[in-house]
Coordinates of C-alpha atoms and ligand atoms in Angstrom, one line a residue:
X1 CA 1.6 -10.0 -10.6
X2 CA 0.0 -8.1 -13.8
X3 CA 1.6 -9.2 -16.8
X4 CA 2.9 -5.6 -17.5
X5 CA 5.4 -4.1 -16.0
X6 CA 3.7 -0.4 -16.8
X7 CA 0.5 -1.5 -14.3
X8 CA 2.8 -2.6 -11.0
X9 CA 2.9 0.0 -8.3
X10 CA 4.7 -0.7 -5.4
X11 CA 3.9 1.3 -1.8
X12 CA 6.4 4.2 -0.4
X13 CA 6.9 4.1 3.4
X14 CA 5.1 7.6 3.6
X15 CA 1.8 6.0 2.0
X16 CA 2.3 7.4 -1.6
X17 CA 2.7 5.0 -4.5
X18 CA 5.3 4.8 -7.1
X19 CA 5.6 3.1 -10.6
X20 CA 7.6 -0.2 -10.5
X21 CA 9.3 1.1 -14.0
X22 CA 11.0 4.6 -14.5
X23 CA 13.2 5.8 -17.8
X24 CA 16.0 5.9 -17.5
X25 CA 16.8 9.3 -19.0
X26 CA 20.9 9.8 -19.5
X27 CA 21.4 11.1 -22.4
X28 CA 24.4 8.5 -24.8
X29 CA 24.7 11.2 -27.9
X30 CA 22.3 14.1 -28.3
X31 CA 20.5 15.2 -25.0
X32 CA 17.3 16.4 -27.4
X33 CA 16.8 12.7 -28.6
X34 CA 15.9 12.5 -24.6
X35 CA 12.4 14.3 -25.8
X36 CA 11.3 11.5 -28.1
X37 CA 12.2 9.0 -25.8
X38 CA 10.1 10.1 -23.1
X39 CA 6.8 10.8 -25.2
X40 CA 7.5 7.3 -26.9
X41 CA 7.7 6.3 -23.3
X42 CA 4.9 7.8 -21.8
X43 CA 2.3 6.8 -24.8
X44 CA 3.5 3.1 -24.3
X45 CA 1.8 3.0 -20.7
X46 CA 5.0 3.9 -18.6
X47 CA 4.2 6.5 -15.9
X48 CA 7.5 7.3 -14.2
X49 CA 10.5 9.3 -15.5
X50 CA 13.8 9.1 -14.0
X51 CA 16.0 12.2 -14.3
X52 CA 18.7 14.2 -12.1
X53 CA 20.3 17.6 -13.0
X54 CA 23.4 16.6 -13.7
X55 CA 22.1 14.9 -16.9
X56 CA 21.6 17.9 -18.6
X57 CA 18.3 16.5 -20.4
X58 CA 15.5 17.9 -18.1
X59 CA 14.4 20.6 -20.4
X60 CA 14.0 18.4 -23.4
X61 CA 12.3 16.1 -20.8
X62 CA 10.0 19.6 -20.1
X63 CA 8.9 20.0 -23.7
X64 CA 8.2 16.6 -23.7
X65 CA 5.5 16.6 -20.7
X66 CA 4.0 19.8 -22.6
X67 CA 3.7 18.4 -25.7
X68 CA 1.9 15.0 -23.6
X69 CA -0.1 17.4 -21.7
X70 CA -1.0 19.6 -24.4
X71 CA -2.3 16.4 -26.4
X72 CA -4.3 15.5 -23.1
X73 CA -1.9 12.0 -23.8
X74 CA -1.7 12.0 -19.8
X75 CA -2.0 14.4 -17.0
X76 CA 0.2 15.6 -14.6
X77 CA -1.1 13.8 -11.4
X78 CA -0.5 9.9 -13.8
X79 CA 2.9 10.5 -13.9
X80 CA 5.7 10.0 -11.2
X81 CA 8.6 12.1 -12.0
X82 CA 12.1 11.7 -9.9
X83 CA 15.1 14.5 -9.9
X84 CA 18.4 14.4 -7.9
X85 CA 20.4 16.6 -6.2
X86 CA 24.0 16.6 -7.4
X87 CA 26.7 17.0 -4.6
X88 CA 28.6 19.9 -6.2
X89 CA 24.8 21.5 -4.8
X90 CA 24.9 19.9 -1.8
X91 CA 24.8 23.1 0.3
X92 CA 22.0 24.4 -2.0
X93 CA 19.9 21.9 -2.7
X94 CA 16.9 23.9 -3.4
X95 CA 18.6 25.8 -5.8
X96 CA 19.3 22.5 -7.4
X97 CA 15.3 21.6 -6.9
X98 CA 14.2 25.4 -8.4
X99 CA 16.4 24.8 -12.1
X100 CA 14.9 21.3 -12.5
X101 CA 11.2 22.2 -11.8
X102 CA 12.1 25.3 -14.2
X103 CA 13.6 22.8 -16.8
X104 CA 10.6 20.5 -16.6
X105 CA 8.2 23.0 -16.9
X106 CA 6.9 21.2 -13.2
X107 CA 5.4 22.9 -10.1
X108 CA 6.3 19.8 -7.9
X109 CA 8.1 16.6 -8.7
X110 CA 7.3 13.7 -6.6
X111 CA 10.5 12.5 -5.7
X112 CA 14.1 14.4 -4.7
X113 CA 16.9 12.2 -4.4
X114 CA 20.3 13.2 -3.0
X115 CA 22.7 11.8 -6.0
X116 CA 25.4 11.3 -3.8
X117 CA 26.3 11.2 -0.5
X118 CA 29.2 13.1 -0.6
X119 CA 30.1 17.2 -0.9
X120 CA 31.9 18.2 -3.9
X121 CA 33.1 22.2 -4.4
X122 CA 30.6 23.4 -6.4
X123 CA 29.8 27.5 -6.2
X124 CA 26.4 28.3 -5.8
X125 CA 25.1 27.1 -9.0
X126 CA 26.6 24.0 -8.3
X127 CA 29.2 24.3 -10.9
X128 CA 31.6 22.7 -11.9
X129 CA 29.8 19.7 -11.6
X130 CA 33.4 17.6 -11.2
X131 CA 35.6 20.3 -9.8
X132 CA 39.2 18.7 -10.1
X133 CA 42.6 19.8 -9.0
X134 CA 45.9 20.0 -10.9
X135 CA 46.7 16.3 -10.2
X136 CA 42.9 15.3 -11.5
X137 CA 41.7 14.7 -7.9
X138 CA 38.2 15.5 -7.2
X139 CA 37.7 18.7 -5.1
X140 CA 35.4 17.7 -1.8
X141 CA 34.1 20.3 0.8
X142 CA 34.5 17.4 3.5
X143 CA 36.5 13.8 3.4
X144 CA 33.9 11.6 1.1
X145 CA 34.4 8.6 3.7
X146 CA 34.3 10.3 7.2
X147 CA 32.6 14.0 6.3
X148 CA 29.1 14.8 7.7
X149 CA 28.2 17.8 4.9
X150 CA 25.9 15.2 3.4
X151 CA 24.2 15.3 5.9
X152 CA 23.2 18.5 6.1
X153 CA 21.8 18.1 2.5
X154 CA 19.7 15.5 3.7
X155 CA 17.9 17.5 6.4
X156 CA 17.3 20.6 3.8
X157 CA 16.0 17.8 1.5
X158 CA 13.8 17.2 4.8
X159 CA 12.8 21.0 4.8
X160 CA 11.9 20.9 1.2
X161 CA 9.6 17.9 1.9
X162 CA 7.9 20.0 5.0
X163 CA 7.7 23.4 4.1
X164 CA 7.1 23.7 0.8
X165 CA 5.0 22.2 -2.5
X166 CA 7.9 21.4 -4.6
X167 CA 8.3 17.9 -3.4
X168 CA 6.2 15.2 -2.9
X169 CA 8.8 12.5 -1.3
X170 CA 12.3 12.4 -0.8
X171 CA 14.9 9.7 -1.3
X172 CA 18.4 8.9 -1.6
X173 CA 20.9 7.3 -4.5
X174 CA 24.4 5.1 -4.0
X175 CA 24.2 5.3 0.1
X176 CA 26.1 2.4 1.1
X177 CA 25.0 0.5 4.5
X178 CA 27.9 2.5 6.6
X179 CA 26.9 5.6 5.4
X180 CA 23.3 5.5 5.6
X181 CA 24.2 4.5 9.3
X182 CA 25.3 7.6 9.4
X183 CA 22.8 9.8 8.5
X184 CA 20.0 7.7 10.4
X185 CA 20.3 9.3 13.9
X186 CA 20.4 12.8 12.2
X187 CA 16.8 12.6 10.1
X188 CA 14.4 15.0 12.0
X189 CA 11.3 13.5 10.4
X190 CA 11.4 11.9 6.8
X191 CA 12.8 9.0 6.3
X192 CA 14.1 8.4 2.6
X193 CA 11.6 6.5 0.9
X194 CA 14.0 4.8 -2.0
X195 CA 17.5 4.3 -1.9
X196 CA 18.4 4.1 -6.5
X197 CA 22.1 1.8 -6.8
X198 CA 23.6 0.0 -9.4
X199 CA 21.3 -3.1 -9.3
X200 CA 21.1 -6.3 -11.7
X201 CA 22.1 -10.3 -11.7
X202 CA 26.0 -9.6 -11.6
X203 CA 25.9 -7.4 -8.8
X204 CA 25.3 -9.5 -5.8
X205 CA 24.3 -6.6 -3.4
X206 CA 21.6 -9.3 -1.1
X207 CA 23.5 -7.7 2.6
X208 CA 22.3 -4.0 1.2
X209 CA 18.9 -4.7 -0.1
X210 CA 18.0 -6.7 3.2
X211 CA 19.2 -3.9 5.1
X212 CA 17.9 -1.3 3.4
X213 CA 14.3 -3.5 2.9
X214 CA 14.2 -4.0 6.4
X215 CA 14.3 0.0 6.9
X216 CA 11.4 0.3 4.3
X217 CA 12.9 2.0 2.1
X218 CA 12.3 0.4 -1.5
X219 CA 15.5 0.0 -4.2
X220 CA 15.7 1.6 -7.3
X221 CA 17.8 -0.6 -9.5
X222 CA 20.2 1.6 -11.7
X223 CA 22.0 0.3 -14.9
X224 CA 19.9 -2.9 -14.9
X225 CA 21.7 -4.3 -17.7
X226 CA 24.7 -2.6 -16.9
X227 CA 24.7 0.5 -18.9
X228 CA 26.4 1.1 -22.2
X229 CA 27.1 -2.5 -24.4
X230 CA 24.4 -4.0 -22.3
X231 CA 26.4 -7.0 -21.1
X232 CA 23.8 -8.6 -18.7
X233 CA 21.8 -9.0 -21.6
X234 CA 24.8 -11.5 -23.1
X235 CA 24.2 -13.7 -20.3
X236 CA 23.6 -16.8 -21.1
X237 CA 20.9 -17.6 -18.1
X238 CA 19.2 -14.3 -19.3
X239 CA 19.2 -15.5 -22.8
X240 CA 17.9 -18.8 -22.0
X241 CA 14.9 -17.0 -20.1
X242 CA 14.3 -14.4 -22.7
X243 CA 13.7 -18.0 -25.4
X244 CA 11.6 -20.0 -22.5
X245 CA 8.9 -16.7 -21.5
X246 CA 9.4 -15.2 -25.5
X247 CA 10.2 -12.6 -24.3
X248 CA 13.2 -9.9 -24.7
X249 CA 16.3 -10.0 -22.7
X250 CA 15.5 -6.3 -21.4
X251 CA 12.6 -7.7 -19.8
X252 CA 13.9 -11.1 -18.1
X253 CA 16.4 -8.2 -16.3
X254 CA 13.8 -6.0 -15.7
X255 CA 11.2 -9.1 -14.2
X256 CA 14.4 -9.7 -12.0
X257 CA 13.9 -6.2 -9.8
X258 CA 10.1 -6.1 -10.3
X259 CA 9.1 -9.4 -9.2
X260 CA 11.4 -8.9 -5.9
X261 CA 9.9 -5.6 -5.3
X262 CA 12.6 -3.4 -6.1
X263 CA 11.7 -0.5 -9.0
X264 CA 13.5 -0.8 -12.0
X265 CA 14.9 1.8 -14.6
X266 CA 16.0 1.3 -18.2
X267 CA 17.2 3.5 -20.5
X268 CA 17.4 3.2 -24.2
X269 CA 17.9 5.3 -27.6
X270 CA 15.9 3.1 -29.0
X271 CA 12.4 4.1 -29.9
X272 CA 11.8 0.5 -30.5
X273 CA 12.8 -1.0 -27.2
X274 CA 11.1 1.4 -24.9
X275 CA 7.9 0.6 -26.3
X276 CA 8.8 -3.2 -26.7
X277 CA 9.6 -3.9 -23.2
X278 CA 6.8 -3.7 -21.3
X279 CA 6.4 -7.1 -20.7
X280 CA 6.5 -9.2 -17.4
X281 CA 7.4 -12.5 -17.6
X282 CA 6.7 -14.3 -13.9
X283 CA 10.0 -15.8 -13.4
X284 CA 10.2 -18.6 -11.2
X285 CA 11.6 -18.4 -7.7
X286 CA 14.2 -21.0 -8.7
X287 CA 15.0 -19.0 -11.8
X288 CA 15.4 -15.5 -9.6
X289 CA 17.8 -17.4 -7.6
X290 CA 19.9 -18.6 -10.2
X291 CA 19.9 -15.3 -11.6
X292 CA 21.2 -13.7 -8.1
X293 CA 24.0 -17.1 -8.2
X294 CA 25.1 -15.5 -11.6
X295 CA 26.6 -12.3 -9.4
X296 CA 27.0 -14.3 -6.1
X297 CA 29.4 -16.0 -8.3
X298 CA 31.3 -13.5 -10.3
X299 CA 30.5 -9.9 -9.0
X300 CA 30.8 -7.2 -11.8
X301 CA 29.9 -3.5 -10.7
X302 CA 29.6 -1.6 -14.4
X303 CA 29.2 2.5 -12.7
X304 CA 32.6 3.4 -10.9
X305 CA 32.8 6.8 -10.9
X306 CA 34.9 8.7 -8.8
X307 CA 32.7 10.0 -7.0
X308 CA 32.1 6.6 -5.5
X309 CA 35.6 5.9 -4.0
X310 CA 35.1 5.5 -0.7
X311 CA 31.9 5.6 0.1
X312 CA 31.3 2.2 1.5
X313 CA 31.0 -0.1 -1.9
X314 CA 32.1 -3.0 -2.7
X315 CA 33.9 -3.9 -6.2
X316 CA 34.7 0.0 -6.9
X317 CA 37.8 -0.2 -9.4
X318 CA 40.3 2.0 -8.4
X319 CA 38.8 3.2 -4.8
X320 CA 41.2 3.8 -2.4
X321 CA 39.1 5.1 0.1
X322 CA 36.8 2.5 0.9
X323 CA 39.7 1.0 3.5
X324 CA 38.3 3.5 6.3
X325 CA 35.0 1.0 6.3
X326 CA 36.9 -2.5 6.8
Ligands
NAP1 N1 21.6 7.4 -9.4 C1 22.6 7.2 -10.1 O1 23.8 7.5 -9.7 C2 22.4 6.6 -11.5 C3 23.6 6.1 -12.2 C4 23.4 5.5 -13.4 C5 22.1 5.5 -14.0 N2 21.0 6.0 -13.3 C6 19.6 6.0 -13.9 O2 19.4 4.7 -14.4 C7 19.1 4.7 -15.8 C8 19.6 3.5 -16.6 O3 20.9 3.2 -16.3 P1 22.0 3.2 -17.4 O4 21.8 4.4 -18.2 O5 23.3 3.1 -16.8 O6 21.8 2.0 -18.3 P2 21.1 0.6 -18.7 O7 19.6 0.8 -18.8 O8 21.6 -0.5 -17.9 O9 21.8 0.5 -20.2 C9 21.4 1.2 -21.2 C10 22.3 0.9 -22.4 O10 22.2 -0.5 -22.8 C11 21.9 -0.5 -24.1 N3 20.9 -1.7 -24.3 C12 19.8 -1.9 -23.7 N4 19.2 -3.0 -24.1 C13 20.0 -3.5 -25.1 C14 20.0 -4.7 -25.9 N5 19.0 -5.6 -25.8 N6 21.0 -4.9 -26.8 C15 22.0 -4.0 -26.9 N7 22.1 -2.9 -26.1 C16 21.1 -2.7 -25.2 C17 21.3 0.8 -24.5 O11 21.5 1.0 -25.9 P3 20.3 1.6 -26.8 O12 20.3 3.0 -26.5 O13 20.8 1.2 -28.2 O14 19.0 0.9 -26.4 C18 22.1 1.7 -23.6 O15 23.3 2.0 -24.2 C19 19.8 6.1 -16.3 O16 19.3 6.6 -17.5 C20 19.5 6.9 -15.1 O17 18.1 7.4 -15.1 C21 21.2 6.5 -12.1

């Protein structure tokens, strides 16, 4: 393994290649601070920006690709850039596709993920984003555990991939094991080529990755030190590794995803870290396992949004929906 994280690329099952680490690019305060964070980014040697509609920072992630390609910093073809469909546009997921190549200044982007696999009631702009009822209930189009709209996203996704330029690959985010068993008997050709979840030492997921490692389709870890606070980077294992490699604790938890294959994607306001943690220190295969005991152990899932309930996930606080998949 290179001894940077920036120069691992790992294979897609359609042939095409993708950077082992993306930005995250949720936005925590200001979504314009996104724009310095991804030139930082990009002029530190990473290659591959994550991003989705729904994060409302793709057009300060646009003026930051023209200000890099402007500068001849990087050309378009170096860089991997992913989007995501969000499932208030699950009946329009072009649409969705058309604002964020617009946003990103783009003619393609070389990944499409569907966000969720579920339909909220969005209108044809895909708004509101969360549509909720009087009691604060989430408005779906179908049942989010038994519904088959998803599906039907998936498959236009398919036609994006086939018929037009926009889209180099596409791939899917927070599909559980039942639900991807779902959709399987219903792709016509293209076969997701990453599956992004919530993914780091607490989160024992082993059942999922195997399953979805044996279909070829490579993980995407999410929240790799578990979003905001950053508590995986307070564990003491990860501390201890960060002191034996001298290295950060960012990038003992991003080694963790890397070395086993799966593509990684931090996020930080920090100008400072994004450069800093480029780093990859070869953990042993003794140490990766003690790292995977840490969640085996004591499971903590840090992203529970609603729109997760039921879906087929474990450790979701507050789903009530998930019962349909004992
Ligand atoms: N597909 C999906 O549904 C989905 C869901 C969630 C996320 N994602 C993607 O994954 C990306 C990353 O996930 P995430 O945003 O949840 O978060 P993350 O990368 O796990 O955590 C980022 C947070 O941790 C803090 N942090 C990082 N290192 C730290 C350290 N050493 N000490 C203290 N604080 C530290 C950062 O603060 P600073 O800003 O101060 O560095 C930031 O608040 C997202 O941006 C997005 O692209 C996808």
């Amino acid at each position: 393994m290179p001894s940077l994280a920036t120069d691992v690329v790992f294979k897609l099952n359609n042939g095409k290649t993708i950077p082992a680490l993306g930005l995250g690019t949720v936005s925590a305060t200001d979504p314009r601070d996104v724009k310095d964070q991804v030139i930082t980014a990009v002029k530190a040697g990473y290659r591959h920006i994550d991003t989705a509609w729904y994060y409302g920072t793709e057009k300060y992630i646009g003026e930051a690709l023209k200000e890099l390609f402007d500068e001849g910093i990087v050309k378009r073809e170096e860089l991997f850039i992913t989007t995501k469909v969000w499932p208030s546009f699950w009946h329009s997921p072009e649409k969705s596709v058309d604002q964020s190549l617009q946003d990103l200044g783009l003619d393609y982007v070389d990944l499409v993920l569907q966000h969720w696999p579920v339909a909220l009631h969005g209108d044809e702009n895909g708004q509101p984003p969360a549509p909720k009822d009087k009691d604060g209930n989430l408005i779906y189009d179908d049942d989010p555990a038994t519904g088959t709209k998803f599906i039907e996203t998936y498959n236009k996704l398919e036609d994006l991939v086939e018929h037009t330029t926009k889209v180099k690959s596409i791939g899917i985010s927070n599909y559980s094991i039942p639900k991807y068993r779902t959709l399987l008997p219903h792709i016509k050709k293209h076969k997701p080529v990453v599956n992004q979840i919530e993914y780091h030492p607490q989160l024992p997921q082993q059942e999922l990755v195997e399953y979805f490692q044996n279909q070829g389709i490579l993980i995407a870890a999410y929240s790799p030190v578990g979003s905001d606070g950053a508590p995986v980077v307070k564990l003491p294992l990860i501390q201890k590794l960060a002191e034996k490699y001298g290295v950060s604790t960012n990038e003992i938890a991003d080694a963790y995803h890397i070395l086993q294959g799966r593509i990684v994607l931090p996020r930080s306001s920090n100008l400072q870290r994004i450069k800093s943690i480029i780093g990859l220190p070869q953990l042993t295969k003794e140490e990766l396992d003690e790292l995977y005991q840490i969640g085996a152990q004591n499971p903590k899932r840090y992203i529970t949004d609603e729109w997760g309930y039921g879906i087929g996930f474990k450790w979701w606080t507050g789903d009530t929906l998930s019962k349909v998949f004992d």
